[in-house]
Amino acid sequence: MFSGSMVALVTPLDETGEVDYASLASLVEYHIAAGTDAIVAVGTTGESATLTVDEHVKVVLKTLEFANGRIPVIAGTGANATHEAITFSKLFSGTGVAGCLSVTPYYNKPTQEAYISTIKQLLKPLSCLRSFIMYRAVPLSICCRRR
């Protein structure tokens, strides 16, 4: 499990809106030098909703490359669509990420039972990952937390 200071990186973009990988490398180096305990690539702070799937995957993989084992990298895999979040988590399986950070659906308003279903669907195919962190944008009722 993780402890300490974990920072969700922004995804730096250049003047044309493309990912600025040199600046991303600088951010990773900054956090390594500062003693940050882990970094999250493409969490909801990292432009996850605006990157293409290819850009999202490349940013996480480049972050892993820049970190080169010197700091744990957590892949942001959250998406409003459960199937997309599952796809991202599967794509990062076996890449060396220390874990995945996901989020419950954030635009639609599912019932408490639907939230439980989402969490179960996200966890089912991910037994190969070392760690999975679920960020909840809405509170679960007491009865649902016990499940």
PDB file of C-alpha atoms in Angstrom:
ATOM      1  CA  MET A   1       0.000   0.000   0.000  1.00  0.00           C
ATOM      2  CA  PHE A   2       1.029   3.607  -0.423  1.00  0.00           C
ATOM      3  CA  SER A   3       1.869   6.169   2.212  1.00  0.00           C
ATOM      4  CA  GLY A   4       3.406   9.600   2.348  1.00  0.00           C
ATOM      5  CA  SER A   5       3.175  12.392  -0.180  1.00  0.00           C
ATOM      6  CA  MET A   6       1.586  11.312  -3.452  1.00  0.00           C
ATOM      7  CA  VAL A   7       1.258  13.974  -6.125  1.00  0.00           C
ATOM      8  CA  ALA A   8      -1.142  13.954  -9.052  1.00  0.00           C
ATOM      9  CA  LEU A   9       0.841  15.461 -11.907  1.00  0.00           C
ATOM     10  CA  VAL A  10      -0.613  17.906 -14.371  1.00  0.00           C
ATOM     11  CA  THR A  11      -0.111  16.902 -17.975  1.00  0.00           C
ATOM     12  CA  PRO A  12       1.850  19.779 -19.505  1.00  0.00           C
ATOM     13  CA  LEU A  13       0.722  20.910 -22.937  1.00  0.00           C
ATOM     14  CA  ASP A  14       2.570  23.087 -25.427  1.00  0.00           C
ATOM     15  CA  GLU A  15       1.174  26.114 -27.281  1.00  0.00           C
ATOM     16  CA  THR A  16      -0.490  23.882 -29.879  1.00  0.00           C
ATOM     17  CA  GLY A  17      -2.236  21.691 -27.304  1.00  0.00           C
ATOM     18  CA  GLU A  18       0.109  18.732 -27.721  1.00  0.00           C
ATOM     19  CA  VAL A  19       1.609  16.968 -24.705  1.00  0.00           C
ATOM     20  CA  ASP A  20       4.942  18.543 -23.763  1.00  0.00           C
ATOM     21  CA  TYR A  21       7.023  15.487 -22.860  1.00  0.00           C
ATOM     22  CA  ALA A  22      10.148  17.502 -22.001  1.00  0.00           C
ATOM     23  CA  SER A  23       8.156  19.404 -19.371  1.00  0.00           C
ATOM     24  CA  LEU A  24       6.644  16.127 -18.138  1.00  0.00           C
ATOM     25  CA  ALA A  25      10.158  14.734 -17.676  1.00  0.00           C
ATOM     26  CA  SER A  26      11.076  17.865 -15.715  1.00  0.00           C
ATOM     27  CA  LEU A  27       8.039  17.416 -13.444  1.00  0.00           C
ATOM     28  CA  VAL A  28       8.995  13.818 -12.729  1.00  0.00           C
ATOM     29  CA  GLU A  29      12.584  14.854 -11.933  1.00  0.00           C
ATOM     30  CA  TYR A  30      11.338  17.646  -9.684  1.00  0.00           C
ATOM     31  CA  HIS A  31       9.239  15.239  -7.604  1.00  0.00           C
ATOM     32  CA  ILE A  32      12.033  12.694  -7.351  1.00  0.00           C
ATOM     33  CA  ALA A  33      14.407  15.398  -6.120  1.00  0.00           C
ATOM     34  CA  ALA A  34      11.780  16.739  -3.700  1.00  0.00           C
ATOM     35  CA  GLY A  35      11.279  13.334  -2.087  1.00  0.00           C
ATOM     36  CA  THR A  36       7.707  12.810  -3.225  1.00  0.00           C
ATOM     37  CA  ASP A  37       6.681   9.247  -2.328  1.00  0.00           C
ATOM     38  CA  ALA A  38       4.624   8.479  -5.463  1.00  0.00           C
ATOM     39  CA  ILE A  39       3.194  10.268  -8.495  1.00  0.00           C
ATOM     40  CA  VAL A  40      -0.081   9.831 -10.351  1.00  0.00           C
ATOM     41  CA  ALA A  41       0.031  10.165 -14.133  1.00  0.00           C
ATOM     42  CA  VAL A  42      -3.213  11.235 -15.843  1.00  0.00           C
ATOM     43  CA  GLY A  43      -5.421  11.359 -12.795  1.00  0.00           C
ATOM     44  CA  THR A  44      -8.330  13.776 -12.967  1.00  0.00           C
ATOM     45  CA  THR A  45      -5.792  16.576 -12.364  1.00  0.00           C
ATOM     46  CA  GLY A  46      -3.844  15.357 -15.395  1.00  0.00           C
ATOM     47  CA  GLU A  47      -6.299  16.207 -18.153  1.00  0.00           C
ATOM     48  CA  SER A  48      -7.705  12.671 -18.301  1.00  0.00           C
ATOM     49  CA  ALA A  49     -11.022  13.880 -19.697  1.00  0.00           C
ATOM     50  CA  THR A  50      -9.400  15.778 -22.577  1.00  0.00           C
ATOM     51  CA  LEU A  51      -6.643  13.437 -23.756  1.00  0.00           C
ATOM     52  CA  THR A  52      -7.228  10.831 -26.432  1.00  0.00           C
ATOM     53  CA  VAL A  53      -6.831   7.192 -25.404  1.00  0.00           C
ATOM     54  CA  ASP A  54      -3.474   7.066 -27.209  1.00  0.00           C
ATOM     55  CA  GLU A  55      -2.269  10.248 -25.479  1.00  0.00           C
ATOM     56  CA  HIS A  56      -3.454   8.966 -22.089  1.00  0.00           C
ATOM     57  CA  VAL A  57      -1.564   5.702 -22.489  1.00  0.00           C
ATOM     58  CA  LYS A  58       1.553   7.415 -23.825  1.00  0.00           C
ATOM     59  CA  VAL A  59       1.663   9.922 -20.942  1.00  0.00           C
ATOM     60  CA  VAL A  60       1.515   7.117 -18.367  1.00  0.00           C
ATOM     61  CA  LEU A  61       4.164   5.069 -20.191  1.00  0.00           C
ATOM     62  CA  LYS A  62       6.451   8.093 -20.646  1.00  0.00           C
ATOM     63  CA  THR A  63       6.045   8.926 -16.948  1.00  0.00           C
ATOM     64  CA  LEU A  64       7.149   5.377 -16.139  1.00  0.00           C
ATOM     65  CA  GLU A  65      10.108   5.790 -18.487  1.00  0.00           C
ATOM     66  CA  PHE A  66      11.138   9.109 -16.947  1.00  0.00           C
ATOM     67  CA  ALA A  67      10.759   7.748 -13.410  1.00  0.00           C
ATOM     68  CA  ASN A  68      12.885   4.716 -14.286  1.00  0.00           C
ATOM     69  CA  GLY A  69      12.024   2.911 -11.056  1.00  0.00           C
ATOM     70  CA  ARG A  70      13.078   5.819  -8.831  1.00  0.00           C
ATOM     71  CA  ILE A  71       9.532   6.681  -7.710  1.00  0.00           C
ATOM     72  CA  PRO A  72       6.304   4.649  -7.853  1.00  0.00           C
ATOM     73  CA  VAL A  73       4.007   5.693 -10.694  1.00  0.00           C
ATOM     74  CA  ILE A  74       0.268   5.268 -10.258  1.00  0.00           C
ATOM     75  CA  ALA A  75      -1.743   5.265 -13.484  1.00  0.00           C
ATOM     76  CA  GLY A  76      -4.904   7.311 -13.537  1.00  0.00           C
ATOM     77  CA  THR A  77      -7.553   5.040 -15.030  1.00  0.00           C
ATOM     78  CA  GLY A  78     -10.731   6.874 -14.096  1.00  0.00           C
ATOM     79  CA  ALA A  79     -13.402   7.551 -16.676  1.00  0.00           C
ATOM     80  CA  ASN A  80     -17.083   8.368 -16.659  1.00  0.00           C
ATOM     81  CA  ALA A  81     -17.760   5.124 -18.537  1.00  0.00           C
ATOM     82  CA  THR A  82     -17.007   1.990 -16.534  1.00  0.00           C
ATOM     83  CA  HIS A  83     -15.895   0.035 -19.623  1.00  0.00           C
ATOM     84  CA  GLU A  84     -13.353   2.758 -20.450  1.00  0.00           C
ATOM     85  CA  ALA A  85     -11.918   2.704 -16.917  1.00  0.00           C
ATOM     86  CA  ILE A  86     -11.599  -1.090 -17.132  1.00  0.00           C
ATOM     87  CA  THR A  87      -9.864  -0.778 -20.509  1.00  0.00           C
ATOM     88  CA  PHE A  88      -7.322   1.727 -19.158  1.00  0.00           C
ATOM     89  CA  SER A  89      -6.563  -0.450 -16.143  1.00  0.00           C
ATOM     90  CA  LYS A  90      -6.064  -3.501 -18.360  1.00  0.00           C
ATOM     91  CA  LEU A  91      -3.785  -1.535 -20.692  1.00  0.00           C
ATOM     92  CA  PHE A  92      -1.477  -0.666 -17.786  1.00  0.00           C
ATOM     93  CA  SER A  93      -1.361  -4.187 -16.380  1.00  0.00           C
ATOM     94  CA  GLY A  94       2.173  -5.528 -16.667  1.00  0.00           C
ATOM     95  CA  THR A  95       3.731  -2.159 -17.537  1.00  0.00           C
ATOM     96  CA  GLY A  96       5.354  -1.549 -14.184  1.00  0.00           C
ATOM     97  CA  VAL A  97       2.824   0.879 -12.735  1.00  0.00           C
ATOM     98  CA  ALA A  98       2.649   0.625  -8.957  1.00  0.00           C
ATOM     99  CA  GLY A  99      -1.145   0.749  -9.080  1.00  0.00           C
ATOM    100  CA  CYS A 100      -4.165   2.333 -10.670  1.00  0.00           C
ATOM    101  CA  LEU A 101      -6.300   5.225  -9.459  1.00  0.00           C
ATOM    102  CA  SER A 102      -9.879   5.231 -10.657  1.00  0.00           C
ATOM    103  CA  VAL A 103     -12.993   7.216  -9.873  1.00  0.00           C
ATOM    104  CA  THR A 104     -16.689   6.504  -9.751  1.00  0.00           C
ATOM    105  CA  PRO A 105     -18.722   7.900 -12.678  1.00  0.00           C
ATOM    106  CA  TYR A 106     -18.716  11.666 -12.275  1.00  0.00           C
ATOM    107  CA  TYR A 107     -21.301  13.096 -14.686  1.00  0.00           C
ATOM    108  CA  ASN A 108     -24.168  10.689 -14.427  1.00  0.00           C
ATOM    109  CA  LYS A 109     -25.929  10.060 -11.126  1.00  0.00           C
ATOM    110  CA  PRO A 110     -26.145   6.308 -10.572  1.00  0.00           C
ATOM    111  CA  THR A 111     -27.877   4.784  -7.591  1.00  0.00           C
ATOM    112  CA  GLN A 112     -25.942   3.435  -4.631  1.00  0.00           C
ATOM    113  CA  GLU A 113     -26.361  -0.084  -6.033  1.00  0.00           C
ATOM    114  CA  ALA A 114     -24.943   1.065  -9.377  1.00  0.00           C
ATOM    115  CA  TYR A 115     -21.873   2.467  -7.599  1.00  0.00           C
ATOM    116  CA  ILE A 116     -21.304  -0.894  -5.939  1.00  0.00           C
ATOM    117  CA  SER A 117     -21.678  -2.580  -9.332  1.00  0.00           C
ATOM    118  CA  THR A 118     -19.134  -0.174 -10.867  1.00  0.00           C
ATOM    119  CA  ILE A 119     -16.600  -0.893  -8.148  1.00  0.00           C
ATOM    120  CA  LYS A 120     -17.066  -4.661  -8.546  1.00  0.00           C
ATOM    121  CA  GLN A 121     -16.703  -4.405 -12.338  1.00  0.00           C
ATOM    122  CA  LEU A 122     -13.521  -2.370 -11.997  1.00  0.00           C
ATOM    123  CA  LEU A 123     -11.935  -4.798  -9.561  1.00  0.00           C
ATOM    124  CA  LYS A 124     -12.891  -8.068 -11.268  1.00  0.00           C
ATOM    125  CA  PRO A 125     -10.348  -8.110 -14.145  1.00  0.00           C
ATOM    126  CA  LEU A 126      -7.554  -6.417 -12.213  1.00  0.00           C
ATOM    127  CA  SER A 127      -6.231  -9.102  -9.907  1.00  0.00           C
ATOM    128  CA  CYS A 128      -2.849  -8.818 -11.637  1.00  0.00           C
ATOM    129  CA  LEU A 129      -2.295  -5.264 -10.378  1.00  0.00           C
ATOM    130  CA  ARG A 130      -0.525  -4.757  -7.079  1.00  0.00           C
ATOM    131  CA  SER A 131      -2.722  -1.892  -5.938  1.00  0.00           C
ATOM    132  CA  PHE A 132      -5.994  -0.327  -6.985  1.00  0.00           C
ATOM    133  CA  ILE A 133      -7.173   2.944  -5.453  1.00  0.00           C
ATOM    134  CA  MET A 134     -10.786   4.012  -5.820  1.00  0.00           C
ATOM    135  CA  TYR A 135     -11.597   7.671  -5.463  1.00  0.00           C
ATOM    136  CA  ARG A 136     -15.275   8.278  -4.826  1.00  0.00           C
ATOM    137  CA  ALA A 137     -16.724  11.519  -6.085  1.00  0.00           C
ATOM    138  CA  VAL A 138     -19.922  10.798  -4.123  1.00  0.00           C
ATOM    139  CA  PRO A 139     -20.394   9.289  -0.674  1.00  0.00           C
ATOM    140  CA  LEU A 140     -21.687   5.768  -0.300  1.00  0.00           C
ATOM    141  CA  SER A 141     -24.414   5.142   2.230  1.00  0.00           C
ATOM    142  CA  ILE A 142     -23.623   3.086   5.321  1.00  0.00           C
ATOM    143  CA  CYS A 143     -25.438   0.013   3.976  1.00  0.00           C
ATOM    144  CA  CYS A 144     -23.401   0.051   0.766  1.00  0.00           C
ATOM    145  CA  ARG A 145     -20.055   0.552   2.546  1.00  0.00           C
ATOM    146  CA  ARG A 146     -20.489  -2.756   4.362  1.00  0.00           C
ATOM    147  CA  ARG A 147     -20.374  -4.671   1.091  1.00  0.00           C
TER     148      ARG A 147
END
